[in-house]
Amino acid sequence: MQLSFKNLMKSYGSRRVLNDITIDLPDTRAMAVIGPSGGGKTTLLRTIAGLERPDCGQLSIDGELLQFDDASLLLHRRSIGTVFQAFNLFPHLTALENILLPLEQAHGYRHPEAMEAAESILKRFQLEGHADKKPAQLSGGQQQRIAIARAIAIKPRFLLFDEPTSALDPEMTSEVLDIIGELRDEGRDLLLVTHHMGFARTAADYCLFVADGRIVENGPAEQLFAEPKSKELRQFLGRVMRY
Amino acid sequence: MIYLVSRAFVALLFLCTLAGNCLGAVDYDQLFRQSSDLMALGDLDGALTLLRQVPTPAAGEEAGPFVSSRMQAARIHAAQENTDSAIADCQEVLILFPDNSEARNFVAALRDQLKPGWHTVLSDTLRFLPSLAKGALMTLMLVLCTMLVSPLGGLLIALGRISTLRPVSGTCWFIIWFFRGTPLLLQLFFIYYGLPSLGITLPPFTAAVIGLGLNYSAYLGEIIRGAIQSIDHGQMEAAKAIGMSYSQAMRRVIIPQTYKRLMPPIGNEFIALIKDTALVSTIAMVELMRSADQLFNTYFNITALALAAVIYLVLTTIFTFIFEKIEYRAGIYEHR
Ligand SMILES: Nc1ncnc2c1ncn2[C@@H]1O[C@H](COP(=O)(O)OP(=O)(O)OP(=O)(O)O)[C@@H](O)[C@H]1O
Ligand SMILES: [Mg+2]
């Protein structure tokens, strides 16, 4: 996945959340986004996901300029998989129905085909036993794994994760991170906002440091953590690595 | 009050036409009018004297005024608790017209009054039940039709209200504002008595369903809008993120999640609806309230009203029970 931003801006009221981002990133497989709270990571990811319209500026994905009209955004969203930190699953549907919904509604699968796809993906994640449970009957980690399964079932171009483990306890966190690691090993393109520095460092091959609405620093993950150049990143790493 | 005025109005119209038809004949209308005036003043004996002036009709002569006068006299006698004279009045009619059901029923009712209390109540109940049941069936039909129409109307109004298209949300706001802001009775009068002057004449049942349907759509619209907006924004986000369009997200994700929270307030509205159907008795619909009212006016018998109250209670109880069941099922995903 290759991302290019040109003069990308977004404000909420008078607050500038994305501040004139202009950068051509190299073509990477697994990209991590780190940075302080309120720095604009989620907003950046939502823009890439086609859920947010920037006030101005351009965004190209794999050399293709993203159009921000409703119809183009809908098609764009159908081509990628997005997982948030919570509220991914629909509580009135079972795990299986949650996976079937986008296949049948957004991707035109007929029911038998959708069933086949959903069942094979549930099996892959060892979630078959939970197919007929409602989200309220599943643990947080199981819910996130179902959400990831749902995102993958549609065969997306790439996956976007926004702190998918921040609402989970440590044990569930590792079961979700394991899956993300597996997906990376399969060679899937993904972009992950995370506050797990260790995971970002080992699992990602490229890393962005976002603060104050800008991409302050970027580079291969190992290098970024080993030799932070900017004062902001050094301070940030100093703070998050303290404990 | 409006009910009485409207009835008086209808009665007046009726009398005017009668008067037109009977020009040249003895002016019984005048006589009836004078007798009711006397009754209104409390002079029952005076009214009786006037009514007795209507002679027994000869063969082939118009019998209407005679029957009316004797029955009116019977009612006055009954009101004076002079049961014997009341029965005698009815007998006069029955001699000429043995099949006159009004007179027969009245005699039966008067005879019952001479029997012990519980017996009277029982026989009144048996006598009233058939026509009350017919009325209750009509009430039920009205309720069911409105229950079918108004959730659909309400959903449209709710979706319109949250639409980003200004004209659409404005129109829906206006509909809610108008139908919640004026009395249902007024709306029914407008639809049934007012629309004909614009060239649209509706049968009473249609007018009643349209009036109730619009009114309840407006109320349900606000309830449904509130329920939709109470669903966490994350759900719309998640639906969009997996590539669903707005209408798919509404249909498959948002609206199904409102069912549970919709049920209690909608149940409430439908209970109110059962009772609000009584208002359509003013636009010539013979439903439960009207049937009870007719029986009460014919027999001066409170049992008819008490029975109607019981039937309303039965209906509301049944519906309350059904809604509780539906509410439980709608929320089943929240039970572990
Ligand atoms: N819908 C919104 N309306 C108003 N302000 C918003 C909105 N979404 C985000 N913001 C503001 O924009 C800023 C950036 O938010 P964003 O969620 O992108 O940060 P973040 O880097 O993801 O932070 P965190 O690590 O806490 O998730 C924050 O100050 C936030 O308060
Ligand atoms: Mg965030």
Coordinates of C-alpha atoms and ligand atoms in Angstrom, one line a residue:
Chain A
M1 CA 0.0 0.0 0.0
Q2 CA 1.4 3.4 -1.0
L3 CA 0.0 6.6 0.4
S4 CA 0.5 10.2 -0.8
F5 CA -1.0 13.2 0.9
K6 CA -1.0 16.7 -0.5
N7 CA -2.0 19.7 1.6
L8 CA -4.5 17.6 3.6
M9 CA -6.4 19.7 6.1
K10 CA -9.3 19.0 8.5
S11 CA -10.7 21.1 11.3
Y12 CA -13.5 20.6 13.8
G13 CA -14.8 24.1 14.4
S14 CA -11.8 26.2 15.0
R15 CA -9.6 23.3 16.0
R16 CA -7.2 22.1 13.3
V17 CA -6.9 18.3 13.5
L18 CA -5.0 17.6 10.3
N19 CA -2.6 20.4 9.6
D20 CA -1.5 20.6 6.0
I21 CA -0.1 17.2 5.6
T22 CA 2.0 16.8 2.5
I23 CA 4.1 13.6 2.1
D24 CA 4.8 10.8 -0.3
L25 CA 5.2 7.6 1.7
P26 CA 7.1 4.6 0.3
D27 CA 5.2 1.4 -0.7
T28 CA 4.9 -0.6 2.5
R29 CA 3.1 -3.7 3.7
A30 CA 2.6 -3.2 7.5
M31 CA 2.5 0.4 8.7
A32 CA 2.1 1.5 12.3
V33 CA 0.9 4.9 13.4
I34 CA 1.9 6.1 16.8
G35 CA 1.6 9.4 18.6
P36 CA 0.1 11.3 21.6
S37 CA -3.5 11.3 22.3
G38 CA -5.4 13.9 20.4
G39 CA -2.7 14.2 17.8
G40 CA -4.9 13.3 14.9
K41 CA -4.2 9.5 14.3
T42 CA -7.9 8.5 14.3
T43 CA -8.8 11.4 12.0
L44 CA -6.0 10.4 9.6
L45 CA -7.1 6.8 9.6
R46 CA -10.8 7.7 9.1
T47 CA -9.8 9.9 6.1
I48 CA -7.9 7.0 4.6
A49 CA -10.9 4.7 5.4
G50 CA -13.3 7.1 3.4
L51 CA -15.3 7.9 6.5
E52 CA -14.1 11.5 6.8
R53 CA -14.0 14.3 4.2
P54 CA -11.0 16.5 4.5
D55 CA -11.7 20.3 4.3
C56 CA -9.1 20.4 1.4
G57 CA -6.2 18.6 0.0
Q58 CA -5.7 15.3 -1.8
L59 CA -5.1 11.7 -0.8
S60 CA -3.8 9.1 -3.3
I61 CA -3.8 5.4 -2.5
D62 CA -1.5 3.3 -4.7
G63 CA -1.3 6.1 -7.2
E64 CA -5.1 6.5 -7.4
L65 CA -6.5 9.9 -6.4
L66 CA -9.4 9.4 -3.9
Q67 CA -12.6 11.3 -4.8
F68 CA -14.7 12.6 -2.0
D69 CA -18.2 12.4 -3.4
D70 CA -20.7 10.0 -1.7
A71 CA -20.7 7.4 -4.5
S72 CA -16.9 7.2 -4.8
L73 CA -16.4 7.0 -1.0
L74 CA -19.0 4.2 -0.8
L75 CA -17.1 2.2 -3.4
H76 CA -13.8 3.0 -1.7
R77 CA -15.1 1.8 1.7
R78 CA -16.3 -1.4 0.1
S79 CA -12.7 -2.1 -1.1
I80 CA -11.1 -2.0 2.3
G81 CA -11.5 -3.4 5.8
T82 CA -11.7 -1.2 8.9
V83 CA -11.7 -2.3 12.5
F84 CA -12.2 0.3 15.3
Q85 CA -11.4 0.0 19.0
A86 CA -15.1 -0.8 19.9
F87 CA -18.6 -0.9 18.6
N88 CA -17.6 -2.9 15.5
L89 CA -20.2 -5.6 15.8
F90 CA -23.9 -5.2 15.5
P91 CA -25.5 -6.4 18.8
H92 CA -28.8 -7.6 17.3
L93 CA -27.0 -10.1 14.9
T94 CA -25.1 -13.3 15.7
A95 CA -21.4 -13.5 14.9
L96 CA -22.2 -15.4 11.7
E97 CA -24.8 -12.8 10.6
N98 CA -22.4 -10.0 11.3
I99 CA -20.0 -11.6 8.8
L100 CA -22.7 -12.3 6.3
L101 CA -24.1 -8.8 6.3
P102 CA -21.4 -7.0 4.3
L103 CA -21.0 -10.0 2.0
E104 CA -24.6 -10.1 1.1
Q105 CA -25.5 -6.4 1.4
A106 CA -22.4 -4.6 0.1
H107 CA -20.7 -7.2 -2.1
G108 CA -23.6 -9.0 -3.8
Y109 CA -22.8 -12.5 -2.6
R110 CA -25.7 -14.9 -2.7
H111 CA -26.5 -16.6 0.6
P112 CA -24.8 -20.0 -0.1
E113 CA -21.6 -18.3 -1.3
A114 CA -21.6 -15.9 1.7
M115 CA -22.2 -18.8 4.1
E116 CA -19.3 -20.7 2.6
A117 CA -17.0 -17.7 2.9
A118 CA -18.1 -16.8 6.4
E119 CA -17.8 -20.4 7.7
S120 CA -14.3 -20.9 6.3
I121 CA -13.1 -17.7 7.9
L122 CA -14.7 -18.5 11.2
K123 CA -13.0 -21.8 11.1
R124 CA -9.6 -20.2 10.2
F125 CA -9.8 -18.1 13.4
Q126 CA -11.1 -21.0 15.4
L127 CA -14.3 -19.2 16.1
E128 CA -16.8 -21.8 14.7
G129 CA -18.1 -22.5 18.1
H130 CA -19.2 -18.9 18.5
A131 CA -21.0 -18.5 15.1
D132 CA -24.5 -18.4 16.6
K133 CA -23.7 -16.2 19.6
K134 CA -24.7 -12.6 19.9
P135 CA -21.9 -10.1 20.6
A136 CA -23.1 -9.7 24.2
Q137 CA -22.3 -13.4 24.7
L138 CA -18.7 -13.0 23.5
S139 CA -15.6 -11.7 25.3
G140 CA -14.1 -8.4 24.1
G141 CA -11.2 -10.3 22.5
Q142 CA -13.6 -12.7 20.7
Q143 CA -15.7 -9.7 19.5
Q144 CA -12.6 -8.1 18.0
R145 CA -11.5 -11.3 16.3
I146 CA -15.0 -11.6 14.8
A147 CA -14.7 -8.0 13.6
I148 CA -11.4 -8.8 12.0
A149 CA -12.8 -11.9 10.4
R150 CA -15.6 -9.8 9.0
A151 CA -13.2 -7.2 7.6
I152 CA -11.1 -9.9 5.9
A153 CA -14.1 -11.9 4.5
I154 CA -14.7 -9.4 1.8
K155 CA -11.1 -9.8 0.5
P156 CA -10.1 -6.1 1.1
R157 CA -7.2 -4.3 -0.7
F158 CA -5.8 -3.5 2.7
L159 CA -6.8 -3.4 6.4
L160 CA -7.1 -0.4 8.7
F161 CA -7.0 -0.9 12.5
D162 CA -7.6 1.9 15.0
E163 CA -6.3 0.8 18.4
P164 CA -8.2 -2.5 18.1
T165 CA -6.9 -3.6 21.5
S166 CA -7.3 -0.5 23.6
A167 CA -10.5 -1.7 25.1
L168 CA -9.2 -5.1 26.0
D169 CA -7.3 -6.7 29.0
P170 CA -3.7 -8.0 28.4
E171 CA -4.7 -11.6 27.6
M172 CA -7.3 -10.6 25.1
T173 CA -4.9 -8.1 23.7
S174 CA -2.4 -10.7 22.8
E175 CA -5.0 -12.9 21.1
V176 CA -5.9 -10.0 18.8
L177 CA -2.4 -8.9 18.2
D178 CA -1.5 -12.5 17.3
I179 CA -4.1 -12.4 14.5
I180 CA -2.8 -9.1 13.2
G181 CA 0.7 -10.5 13.2
E182 CA -0.5 -13.6 11.3
L183 CA -2.2 -11.4 8.7
R184 CA 1.0 -9.4 8.3
D185 CA 3.0 -12.7 7.8
E186 CA 0.5 -13.7 5.1
G187 CA 1.6 -10.6 3.3
R188 CA -1.6 -8.5 3.7
D189 CA -1.3 -4.8 3.6
L190 CA -2.3 -3.1 6.8
L191 CA -2.2 0.1 8.6
L192 CA -2.5 0.0 12.4
V193 CA -2.9 2.8 14.9
T194 CA -1.6 1.4 18.2
H195 CA -0.2 2.4 21.6
H196 CA 1.7 -1.0 21.9
M197 CA 5.2 0.3 21.0
G198 CA 6.7 -3.2 21.2
F199 CA 4.2 -4.5 18.7
A200 CA 4.6 -1.5 16.4
R201 CA 8.3 -2.0 16.5
T202 CA 8.4 -5.7 15.8
A203 CA 5.3 -6.2 13.6
A204 CA 5.4 -3.1 11.4
D205 CA 8.0 -2.5 8.7
Y206 CA 7.2 1.2 8.5
C207 CA 6.1 3.7 11.1
L208 CA 4.5 7.1 11.3
F209 CA 4.7 9.4 14.2
V210 CA 1.7 11.7 14.3
A211 CA 1.4 14.7 16.6
D212 CA -0.4 18.1 16.4
G213 CA -2.1 17.2 13.2
R214 CA 1.1 16.4 11.3
I215 CA 3.2 13.5 10.4
V216 CA 6.2 14.6 12.4
E217 CA 8.5 11.7 11.6
N218 CA 8.4 8.6 9.4
G219 CA 10.7 5.8 8.5
P220 CA 11.3 2.1 8.9
A221 CA 9.9 1.0 12.3
E222 CA 13.2 -0.3 13.7
Q223 CA 15.0 2.9 12.7
L224 CA 12.3 5.2 14.1
F225 CA 12.5 3.6 17.5
A226 CA 16.2 3.2 17.6
E227 CA 17.2 6.7 16.5
P228 CA 14.3 9.2 16.9
K229 CA 15.3 12.4 15.2
S230 CA 12.7 14.9 16.3
K231 CA 12.4 16.3 19.8
E232 CA 8.7 15.5 19.9
L233 CA 9.3 11.8 19.2
R234 CA 12.1 11.5 21.7
Q235 CA 9.9 13.1 24.4
F236 CA 6.9 10.8 23.4
L237 CA 9.0 7.7 23.5
G238 CA 10.6 8.8 26.7
R239 CA 7.1 9.1 28.3
V240 CA 5.5 5.9 26.9
M241 CA 8.6 3.7 27.6
R242 CA 9.0 4.9 31.2
Y243 CA 6.8 2.1 32.6
Chain B
M1 CA -70.0 19.3 24.4
I2 CA -69.0 19.5 20.8
Y3 CA -70.6 16.1 20.5
L4 CA -73.9 17.4 21.7
V5 CA -73.8 20.4 19.5
S6 CA -73.0 18.2 16.5
R7 CA -75.9 15.9 17.3
A8 CA -78.2 18.9 17.8
F9 CA -77.0 20.1 14.5
V10 CA -77.7 16.8 12.8
A11 CA -81.1 16.6 14.4
L12 CA -82.0 20.1 13.3
L13 CA -81.0 19.3 9.7
F14 CA -83.2 16.2 10.0
L15 CA -86.2 18.2 11.3
C16 CA -85.8 20.8 8.5
T17 CA -86.0 18.2 5.8
L18 CA -89.0 16.7 7.5
A19 CA -90.7 20.0 7.7
G20 CA -90.0 20.5 4.0
N21 CA -91.6 17.2 3.2
C22 CA -94.7 17.6 5.3
L23 CA -95.8 21.1 4.1
G24 CA -99.6 21.2 4.2
A25 CA -99.9 18.3 6.7
V26 CA -100.4 18.9 10.4
D27 CA -97.2 20.4 11.7
Y28 CA -96.1 17.7 14.0
D29 CA -92.5 19.1 14.0
Q30 CA -93.8 22.2 15.6
L31 CA -95.5 20.1 18.2
F32 CA -92.4 17.9 18.9
R33 CA -90.3 21.0 19.1
Q34 CA -92.6 22.6 21.6
S35 CA -92.7 19.5 23.7
S36 CA -88.9 19.2 23.8
D37 CA -88.8 22.9 24.8
L38 CA -91.2 22.2 27.6
M39 CA -89.1 19.2 28.7
A40 CA -86.0 21.4 28.7
L41 CA -87.9 23.7 31.0
G42 CA -88.8 20.8 33.3
D43 CA -92.5 20.8 32.4
L44 CA -92.9 17.1 31.8
D45 CA -96.6 17.0 32.2
G46 CA -97.0 19.9 29.7
A47 CA -94.9 17.9 27.2
L48 CA -97.0 14.8 27.8
T49 CA -100.2 16.7 27.1
L50 CA -98.8 18.0 23.8
L51 CA -97.6 14.5 22.8
R52 CA -101.0 13.0 23.5
Q53 CA -102.5 15.3 20.9
V54 CA -101.0 13.2 18.1
P55 CA -104.0 11.0 17.2
T56 CA -103.9 7.3 16.4
P57 CA -103.4 7.0 12.7
A58 CA -106.2 5.6 10.5
A59 CA -105.3 2.8 8.1
G60 CA -102.9 4.0 5.4
E61 CA -102.0 7.2 7.2
E62 CA -98.4 8.2 8.1
A63 CA -97.6 6.5 11.4
G64 CA -94.2 8.0 12.2
P65 CA -95.3 10.9 14.4
F66 CA -97.7 8.7 16.3
V67 CA -95.0 6.1 17.2
S68 CA -92.5 8.9 18.0
S69 CA -95.0 10.7 20.3
R70 CA -95.9 7.5 22.2
M71 CA -92.3 6.4 22.6
Q72 CA -91.3 9.9 23.8
A73 CA -94.2 9.8 26.2
A74 CA -93.1 6.4 27.4
R75 CA -89.6 7.8 28.1
I76 CA -91.0 10.7 30.0
H77 CA -93.2 8.4 32.1
A78 CA -90.2 6.2 32.7
A79 CA -88.1 9.2 33.8
Q80 CA -91.0 10.0 36.2
E81 CA -90.7 6.4 37.4
N82 CA -94.2 5.8 36.4
T83 CA -93.5 2.4 34.9
D84 CA -97.2 1.4 34.4
S85 CA -98.0 4.4 32.2
A86 CA -94.7 4.0 30.3
I87 CA -95.7 0.4 29.5
A88 CA -99.2 1.5 28.5
D89 CA -97.6 4.0 26.1
C90 CA -95.6 1.3 24.5
Q91 CA -98.6 -1.0 24.3
E92 CA -100.5 1.6 22.3
V93 CA -97.8 1.3 19.7
L94 CA -97.6 -2.5 19.9
I95 CA -101.3 -2.9 19.3
L96 CA -100.9 -1.3 15.9
F97 CA -97.4 -2.5 15.2
P98 CA -96.7 -5.7 17.1
D99 CA -93.2 -5.9 15.6
N100 CA -92.0 -2.5 16.6
S101 CA -88.7 -3.4 18.2
E102 CA -88.1 -0.2 20.0
A103 CA -91.4 -0.5 21.8
R104 CA -90.8 -4.2 22.6
N105 CA -87.3 -3.6 23.9
F106 CA -88.6 -0.7 26.0
V107 CA -91.4 -2.8 27.5
A108 CA -88.9 -5.6 28.3
A109 CA -86.6 -3.1 29.9
L110 CA -89.4 -1.6 32.0
R111 CA -90.6 -5.0 33.1
D112 CA -87.1 -5.8 34.2
Q113 CA -87.0 -2.8 36.4
L114 CA -89.8 -4.4 38.4
K115 CA -87.6 -7.4 39.1
P116 CA -84.7 -7.6 41.7
G117 CA -81.5 -5.7 41.0
W118 CA -79.0 -8.5 40.1
H119 CA -81.6 -9.9 37.7
T120 CA -82.0 -6.6 35.9
V121 CA -78.2 -6.2 35.5
L122 CA -77.9 -9.8 34.1
S123 CA -80.7 -9.4 31.7
D124 CA -79.5 -5.9 30.6
T125 CA -76.1 -7.4 30.0
L126 CA -77.5 -10.1 27.8
R127 CA -79.7 -7.7 26.0
F128 CA -76.9 -5.1 25.4
L129 CA -74.0 -7.5 24.7
P130 CA -74.8 -8.2 21.0
S131 CA -74.8 -4.6 19.9
L132 CA -71.9 -3.7 22.2
A133 CA -69.9 -6.6 20.7
K134 CA -70.7 -5.3 17.2
G135 CA -69.5 -1.9 18.3
A136 CA -66.4 -3.4 19.9
L137 CA -65.6 -5.2 16.7
M138 CA -65.7 -2.0 14.8
T139 CA -63.4 -0.4 17.5
L140 CA -61.0 -3.3 17.0
M141 CA -61.1 -2.8 13.3
L142 CA -60.2 0.9 13.6
V143 CA -57.4 0.1 16.1
L144 CA -55.9 -2.6 13.9
C145 CA -56.1 -0.4 10.7
T146 CA -54.5 2.5 12.5
M147 CA -51.8 0.2 14.0
L148 CA -51.0 -0.9 10.5
V149 CA -50.8 2.5 9.0
S150 CA -49.3 4.7 11.7
P151 CA -45.9 2.9 12.3
L152 CA -45.2 3.1 8.5
G153 CA -46.3 6.7 8.5
G154 CA -44.3 7.3 11.6
L155 CA -41.2 5.7 10.1
L156 CA -41.4 7.9 7.0
I157 CA -41.9 11.0 9.1
A158 CA -38.9 10.0 11.4
L159 CA -36.6 9.4 8.4
G160 CA -37.7 12.6 6.8
R161 CA -37.0 14.5 10.0
I162 CA -33.4 13.4 10.2
S163 CA -32.9 13.8 6.5
T164 CA -30.3 16.4 5.5
L165 CA -32.6 17.6 2.7
R166 CA -34.1 20.8 4.0
P167 CA -37.5 20.6 2.2
V168 CA -38.0 17.0 3.4
S169 CA -37.1 17.6 7.0
G170 CA -39.1 20.9 7.0
T171 CA -42.2 19.2 5.7
C172 CA -42.0 16.4 8.2
W173 CA -41.4 18.9 11.0
F174 CA -44.6 20.7 9.8
I175 CA -46.7 17.5 9.8
I176 CA -45.6 16.7 13.4
W177 CA -46.1 20.3 14.5
F178 CA -49.6 20.4 13.0
F179 CA -51.0 17.0 14.0
R180 CA -49.6 17.1 17.6
G181 CA -50.6 20.7 18.0
T182 CA -54.3 20.4 17.2
P183 CA -57.0 18.3 18.9
L184 CA -57.7 14.9 17.2
L185 CA -61.4 15.7 17.4
L186 CA -60.9 18.8 15.3
Q187 CA -58.8 16.9 12.8
L188 CA -61.6 14.3 12.5
F189 CA -64.2 17.0 12.0
F190 CA -62.1 18.6 9.4
I191 CA -61.6 15.4 7.4
Y192 CA -65.2 14.2 7.6
Y193 CA -67.2 17.4 7.6
G194 CA -64.7 19.9 6.1
L195 CA -63.2 18.0 3.2
P196 CA -66.6 17.6 1.4
S197 CA -66.6 21.4 0.8
L198 CA -63.3 20.9 -1.1
G199 CA -65.0 18.2 -3.2
I200 CA -63.6 15.2 -1.2
T201 CA -66.3 13.1 0.4
L202 CA -65.0 10.2 2.4
P203 CA -67.0 7.3 4.0
P204 CA -66.9 7.5 7.8
F205 CA -64.6 4.5 8.2
T206 CA -62.0 5.9 5.7
A207 CA -62.2 9.3 7.3
A208 CA -61.7 7.8 10.8
V209 CA -58.6 5.7 9.7
I210 CA -57.1 8.7 7.9
G211 CA -57.6 11.0 10.9
L212 CA -56.3 8.5 13.5
G213 CA -53.6 7.3 11.1
L214 CA -52.2 10.8 10.5
N215 CA -52.4 11.8 14.2
Y216 CA -50.7 8.7 15.4
S217 CA -48.1 8.8 12.6
A218 CA -47.1 12.2 13.9
Y219 CA -46.7 10.9 17.5
L220 CA -44.9 7.7 16.4
G221 CA -42.7 9.7 14.1
E222 CA -41.2 11.6 17.0
I223 CA -40.9 8.4 19.1
I224 CA -39.1 6.6 16.2
R225 CA -36.8 9.6 15.5
G226 CA -35.8 9.6 19.1
A227 CA -35.1 5.9 19.1
I228 CA -33.0 6.1 15.9
Q229 CA -31.0 9.0 17.3
S230 CA -30.4 7.1 20.5
I231 CA -28.5 4.3 18.8
D232 CA -24.8 4.8 19.3
H233 CA -23.1 6.7 16.4
G234 CA -20.6 3.9 16.3
Q235 CA -23.2 1.6 14.7
M236 CA -23.7 3.9 11.7
E237 CA -19.9 4.3 11.5
A238 CA -19.4 0.5 11.6
A239 CA -22.1 0.0 9.0
K240 CA -20.5 2.6 6.7
A241 CA -17.1 1.2 7.3
I242 CA -18.1 -2.3 6.0
G243 CA -19.4 -0.7 2.9
M244 CA -23.2 -0.4 3.5
S245 CA -25.1 2.5 2.0
Y246 CA -27.2 4.8 4.2
S247 CA -30.4 3.0 3.4
Q248 CA -28.9 -0.4 3.9
A249 CA -27.4 0.7 7.2
M250 CA -30.8 2.1 8.3
R251 CA -32.7 -1.0 7.3
R252 CA -30.4 -3.7 8.5
V253 CA -28.5 -2.1 11.4
I254 CA -30.0 1.0 12.9
I255 CA -33.8 0.4 12.7
P256 CA -33.7 -3.2 14.0
Q257 CA -31.9 -2.0 17.1
T258 CA -34.6 0.5 17.9
Y259 CA -37.3 -2.2 18.2
K260 CA -36.7 -2.9 21.9
R261 CA -36.7 0.7 23.0
L262 CA -39.6 1.5 20.7
M263 CA -41.9 -1.0 22.2
P264 CA -42.8 0.6 25.5
P265 CA -43.7 4.0 24.1
I266 CA -45.4 2.6 21.1
G267 CA -47.4 0.2 23.4
N268 CA -48.4 3.3 25.3
E269 CA -49.6 5.1 22.2
F270 CA -51.6 2.1 21.0
I271 CA -53.3 1.9 24.4
A272 CA -54.2 5.5 24.1
L273 CA -55.4 4.8 20.5
I274 CA -57.9 2.2 21.7
K275 CA -59.5 4.9 23.8
D276 CA -59.1 7.6 21.2
T277 CA -61.2 5.6 18.8
A278 CA -64.2 6.7 20.9
L279 CA -63.8 10.2 19.3
V280 CA -64.8 8.8 15.9
S281 CA -68.3 8.3 17.3
T282 CA -68.7 12.0 16.4
I283 CA -68.3 11.3 12.7
A284 CA -71.1 8.9 12.2
M285 CA -69.1 5.8 13.1
V286 CA -70.9 3.2 15.2
E287 CA -68.2 1.8 17.3
L288 CA -68.1 0.7 21.0
M289 CA -68.6 4.2 22.4
R290 CA -71.4 5.1 20.1
S291 CA -73.2 1.7 20.6
A292 CA -73.0 2.3 24.4
D293 CA -74.3 5.8 24.0
Q294 CA -77.2 4.7 21.8
L295 CA -78.2 2.0 24.3
F296 CA -77.9 4.5 27.2
N297 CA -80.1 7.1 25.4
T298 CA -82.7 4.5 24.5
Y299 CA -83.0 2.8 27.9
F300 CA -81.6 5.4 30.3
N301 CA -79.6 2.5 31.6
I302 CA -76.2 2.9 33.1
T303 CA -75.4 -0.8 32.6
A304 CA -74.6 -0.1 28.9
L305 CA -71.9 2.3 29.8
A306 CA -70.5 0.1 32.5
L307 CA -70.3 -2.8 30.0
A308 CA -68.5 -0.6 27.5
A309 CA -66.0 0.4 30.2
V310 CA -65.4 -3.3 30.9
I311 CA -64.9 -4.0 27.1
Y312 CA -62.4 -1.2 26.8
L313 CA -60.5 -2.6 29.8
V314 CA -60.5 -6.0 28.3
L315 CA -59.1 -4.6 25.0
T316 CA -56.4 -2.5 26.7
T317 CA -55.4 -5.5 28.9
I318 CA -55.1 -7.8 25.9
F319 CA -53.0 -5.3 24.0
T320 CA -50.8 -4.5 27.1
F321 CA -50.1 -8.2 27.4
I322 CA -49.2 -8.6 23.7
F323 CA -46.9 -5.6 23.8
E324 CA -45.1 -7.0 26.8
K325 CA -44.5 -10.2 24.9
I326 CA -43.2 -8.4 21.8
E327 CA -41.0 -6.2 23.9
Y328 CA -39.4 -9.2 25.5
R329 CA -38.8 -10.9 22.2
A330 CA -37.4 -7.7 20.6
G331 CA -34.8 -7.4 23.4
I332 CA -33.8 -11.0 23.4
Y333 CA -30.3 -10.3 22.2
E334 CA -29.6 -8.4 25.4
H335 CA -30.5 -11.5 27.5
R336 CA -27.5 -13.7 27.9
Ligands
LIG1 N1 -16.0 14.6 15.6 C1 -15.2 15.5 16.2 N2 -15.7 16.7 16.6 C2 -14.9 17.6 17.2 N3 -13.6 17.3 17.5 C3 -13.1 16.1 17.2 C4 -13.8 15.1 16.5 N4 -13.1 14.1 16.3 C5 -11.9 14.4 16.8 N5 -11.9 15.6 17.4 C6 -10.7 16.3 18.0 O1 -9.6 16.2 17.1 C7 -8.4 15.9 17.7 C8 -7.8 14.8 17.1 O2 -8.5 13.6 17.4 P1 -8.1 12.2 17.0 O3 -9.2 11.3 17.5 O4 -7.8 12.1 15.5 O5 -6.8 11.9 17.9 P2 -6.1 10.6 18.2 O6 -4.7 10.9 17.8 O7 -6.7 9.4 17.5 O8 -6.2 10.5 19.7 P3 -6.3 9.2 20.6 O9 -5.0 8.6 20.7 O10 -6.8 9.7 21.9 O11 -7.3 8.3 20.0 C9 -8.8 15.8 19.2 O12 -8.4 16.9 19.9 C10 -10.3 15.6 19.2 O13 -10.8 16.1 20.4
MG2 MG -7.8 7.7 18.2

